[in-house]
């Protein structure tokens, strides 16, 4: 990276670097979610085959607490982490219910 003394050019260069990092992280998030959902789909099939309920409230509670702890350690808002995981859990339950029918 070339050094510049123009503050606007320097800000533009920093903005570009941040956006490139954000784009890479977004790709990581998408691929990570895809991998997670592959496993939860397999769990849904297994639950359907063995007539298990699509939802496991005890597991969900444990996972939410675990994720909130991870969020605190990562300096991420635990309330945001909880909202995010609740959204993911609801999607997983919908998939599991589809396997039941």
PDB file of C-alpha atoms in Angstrom:
ATOM      1  CA  UNK A   1       0.000   0.000   0.000  1.00  0.00           C
ATOM      2  CA  UNK A   2       1.382   3.409  -0.915  1.00  0.00           C
ATOM      3  CA  UNK A   3       1.371   6.078   1.749  1.00  0.00           C
ATOM      4  CA  UNK A   4      -0.490   9.259   1.001  1.00  0.00           C
ATOM      5  CA  UNK A   5      -0.615  12.566   2.841  1.00  0.00           C
ATOM      6  CA  UNK A   6      -3.962  13.551   1.329  1.00  0.00           C
ATOM      7  CA  UNK A   7      -6.482  12.869   4.133  1.00  0.00           C
ATOM      8  CA  UNK A   8      -9.380  12.244   1.721  1.00  0.00           C
ATOM      9  CA  UNK A   9      -7.347   9.775  -0.328  1.00  0.00           C
ATOM     10  CA  UNK A  10      -6.137   8.092   2.872  1.00  0.00           C
ATOM     11  CA  UNK A  11      -9.737   7.808   4.140  1.00  0.00           C
ATOM     12  CA  UNK A  12     -10.828   6.353   0.780  1.00  0.00           C
ATOM     13  CA  UNK A  13      -8.026   3.787   0.929  1.00  0.00           C
ATOM     14  CA  UNK A  14      -8.956   2.788   4.487  1.00  0.00           C
ATOM     15  CA  UNK A  15     -12.627   2.580   3.528  1.00  0.00           C
ATOM     16  CA  UNK A  16     -11.728   0.293   0.623  1.00  0.00           C
ATOM     17  CA  UNK A  17      -9.707  -1.985   2.939  1.00  0.00           C
ATOM     18  CA  UNK A  18     -12.542  -2.182   5.478  1.00  0.00           C
ATOM     19  CA  UNK A  19     -15.086  -2.955   2.767  1.00  0.00           C
ATOM     20  CA  UNK A  20     -12.891  -5.699   1.317  1.00  0.00           C
ATOM     21  CA  UNK A  21     -12.648  -7.259   4.782  1.00  0.00           C
ATOM     22  CA  UNK A  22     -16.407  -6.957   5.252  1.00  0.00           C
ATOM     23  CA  UNK A  23     -16.996  -8.655   1.892  1.00  0.00           C
ATOM     24  CA  UNK A  24     -14.703 -11.555   2.852  1.00  0.00           C
ATOM     25  CA  UNK A  25     -16.411 -11.905   6.230  1.00  0.00           C
ATOM     26  CA  UNK A  26     -19.852 -11.859   4.586  1.00  0.00           C
ATOM     27  CA  UNK A  27     -18.747 -14.752   2.372  1.00  0.00           C
ATOM     28  CA  UNK A  28     -17.509 -16.633   5.436  1.00  0.00           C
ATOM     29  CA  UNK A  29     -20.850 -16.055   7.174  1.00  0.00           C
ATOM     30  CA  UNK A  30     -22.843 -17.327   4.192  1.00  0.00           C
ATOM     31  CA  UNK A  31     -20.745 -20.465   3.775  1.00  0.00           C
ATOM     32  CA  UNK A  32     -20.769 -21.082   7.535  1.00  0.00           C
ATOM     33  CA  UNK A  33     -24.556 -20.757   7.671  1.00  0.00           C
ATOM     34  CA  UNK A  34     -24.875 -23.093   4.690  1.00  0.00           C
ATOM     35  CA  UNK A  35     -22.741 -25.694   6.474  1.00  0.00           C
ATOM     36  CA  UNK A  36     -24.749 -25.255   9.679  1.00  0.00           C
ATOM     37  CA  UNK A  37     -28.037 -25.739   7.844  1.00  0.00           C
ATOM     38  CA  UNK A  38     -26.738 -28.891   6.144  1.00  0.00           C
ATOM     39  CA  UNK A  39     -26.271 -30.367   9.607  1.00  0.00           C
ATOM     40  CA  UNK A  40     -29.599 -29.131  10.924  1.00  0.00           C
ATOM     41  CA  UNK A  41     -31.334 -30.597   7.859  1.00  0.00           C
ATOM     42  CA  UNK A  42     -29.765 -33.956   8.692  1.00  0.00           C
ATOM     43  CA  UNK A  43     -30.964 -33.562  12.281  1.00  0.00           C
ATOM     44  CA  UNK A  44     -34.471 -32.821  10.975  1.00  0.00           C
ATOM     45  CA  UNK A  45     -34.484 -35.984   8.887  1.00  0.00           C
ATOM     46  CA  UNK A  46     -33.239 -38.018  11.843  1.00  0.00           C
ATOM     47  CA  UNK A  47     -35.902 -36.536  14.118  1.00  0.00           C
ATOM     48  CA  UNK A  48     -38.620 -37.267  11.549  1.00  0.00           C
ATOM     49  CA  UNK A  49     -37.433 -40.859  11.111  1.00  0.00           C
ATOM     50  CA  UNK A  50     -37.580 -41.442  14.862  1.00  0.00           C
ATOM     51  CA  UNK A  51     -40.742 -39.433  15.513  1.00  0.00           C
ATOM     52  CA  UNK A  52     -38.928 -36.880  17.677  1.00  0.00           C
ATOM     53  CA  UNK A  53     -40.316 -33.365  18.128  1.00  0.00           C
ATOM     54  CA  UNK A  54     -38.955 -30.698  15.772  1.00  0.00           C
ATOM     55  CA  UNK A  55     -38.131 -28.395  18.678  1.00  0.00           C
ATOM     56  CA  UNK A  56     -35.893 -29.071  21.680  1.00  0.00           C
ATOM     57  CA  UNK A  57     -36.447 -26.162  24.101  1.00  0.00           C
ATOM     58  CA  UNK A  58     -33.785 -27.327  26.579  1.00  0.00           C
ATOM     59  CA  UNK A  59     -31.153 -27.514  23.833  1.00  0.00           C
ATOM     60  CA  UNK A  60     -32.256 -24.149  22.448  1.00  0.00           C
ATOM     61  CA  UNK A  61     -31.949 -22.519  25.882  1.00  0.00           C
ATOM     62  CA  UNK A  62     -28.483 -23.992  26.368  1.00  0.00           C
ATOM     63  CA  UNK A  63     -27.376 -22.838  22.923  1.00  0.00           C
ATOM     64  CA  UNK A  64     -28.677 -19.308  23.471  1.00  0.00           C
ATOM     65  CA  UNK A  65     -26.798 -19.046  26.785  1.00  0.00           C
ATOM     66  CA  UNK A  66     -23.669 -20.463  25.132  1.00  0.00           C
ATOM     67  CA  UNK A  67     -23.862 -18.029  22.234  1.00  0.00           C
ATOM     68  CA  UNK A  68     -24.435 -15.074  24.542  1.00  0.00           C
ATOM     69  CA  UNK A  69     -21.312 -16.063  26.484  1.00  0.00           C
ATOM     70  CA  UNK A  70     -19.337 -16.368  23.251  1.00  0.00           C
ATOM     71  CA  UNK A  71     -20.652 -12.973  22.167  1.00  0.00           C
ATOM     72  CA  UNK A  72     -19.513 -11.351  25.398  1.00  0.00           C
ATOM     73  CA  UNK A  73     -16.058 -12.892  24.982  1.00  0.00           C
ATOM     74  CA  UNK A  74     -15.936 -11.654  21.379  1.00  0.00           C
ATOM     75  CA  UNK A  75     -17.076  -8.140  22.371  1.00  0.00           C
ATOM     76  CA  UNK A  76     -20.341  -8.556  20.456  1.00  0.00           C
ATOM     77  CA  UNK A  77     -23.641  -7.372  21.882  1.00  0.00           C
ATOM     78  CA  UNK A  78     -25.115 -10.477  23.580  1.00  0.00           C
ATOM     79  CA  UNK A  79     -28.661  -9.243  22.908  1.00  0.00           C
ATOM     80  CA  UNK A  80     -27.870  -9.125  19.193  1.00  0.00           C
ATOM     81  CA  UNK A  81     -26.367 -12.628  19.374  1.00  0.00           C
ATOM     82  CA  UNK A  82     -29.521 -13.886  21.095  1.00  0.00           C
ATOM     83  CA  UNK A  83     -31.782 -12.315  18.442  1.00  0.00           C
ATOM     84  CA  UNK A  84     -29.648 -13.806  15.687  1.00  0.00           C
ATOM     85  CA  UNK A  85     -29.663 -17.301  17.175  1.00  0.00           C
ATOM     86  CA  UNK A  86     -33.399 -17.130  17.858  1.00  0.00           C
ATOM     87  CA  UNK A  87     -33.933 -16.303  14.184  1.00  0.00           C
ATOM     88  CA  UNK A  88     -31.743 -19.233  13.113  1.00  0.00           C
ATOM     89  CA  UNK A  89     -33.496 -21.581  15.555  1.00  0.00           C
ATOM     90  CA  UNK A  90     -36.915 -20.613  14.203  1.00  0.00           C
ATOM     91  CA  UNK A  91     -35.729 -21.349  10.648  1.00  0.00           C
ATOM     92  CA  UNK A  92     -34.363 -24.713  11.742  1.00  0.00           C
ATOM     93  CA  UNK A  93     -37.628 -25.604  13.477  1.00  0.00           C
ATOM     94  CA  UNK A  94     -39.563 -24.718  10.300  1.00  0.00           C
ATOM     95  CA  UNK A  95     -37.292 -27.069   8.331  1.00  0.00           C
ATOM     96  CA  UNK A  96     -37.742 -29.808  10.929  1.00  0.00           C
ATOM     97  CA  UNK A  97     -41.508 -29.400  10.784  1.00  0.00           C
ATOM     98  CA  UNK A  98     -41.361 -29.783   7.002  1.00  0.00           C
ATOM     99  CA  UNK A  99     -39.565 -33.110   7.448  1.00  0.00           C
ATOM    100  CA  UNK A 100     -42.302 -34.240   9.854  1.00  0.00           C
ATOM    101  CA  UNK A 101     -45.039 -33.826   7.237  1.00  0.00           C
TER     102      UNK A 101
END
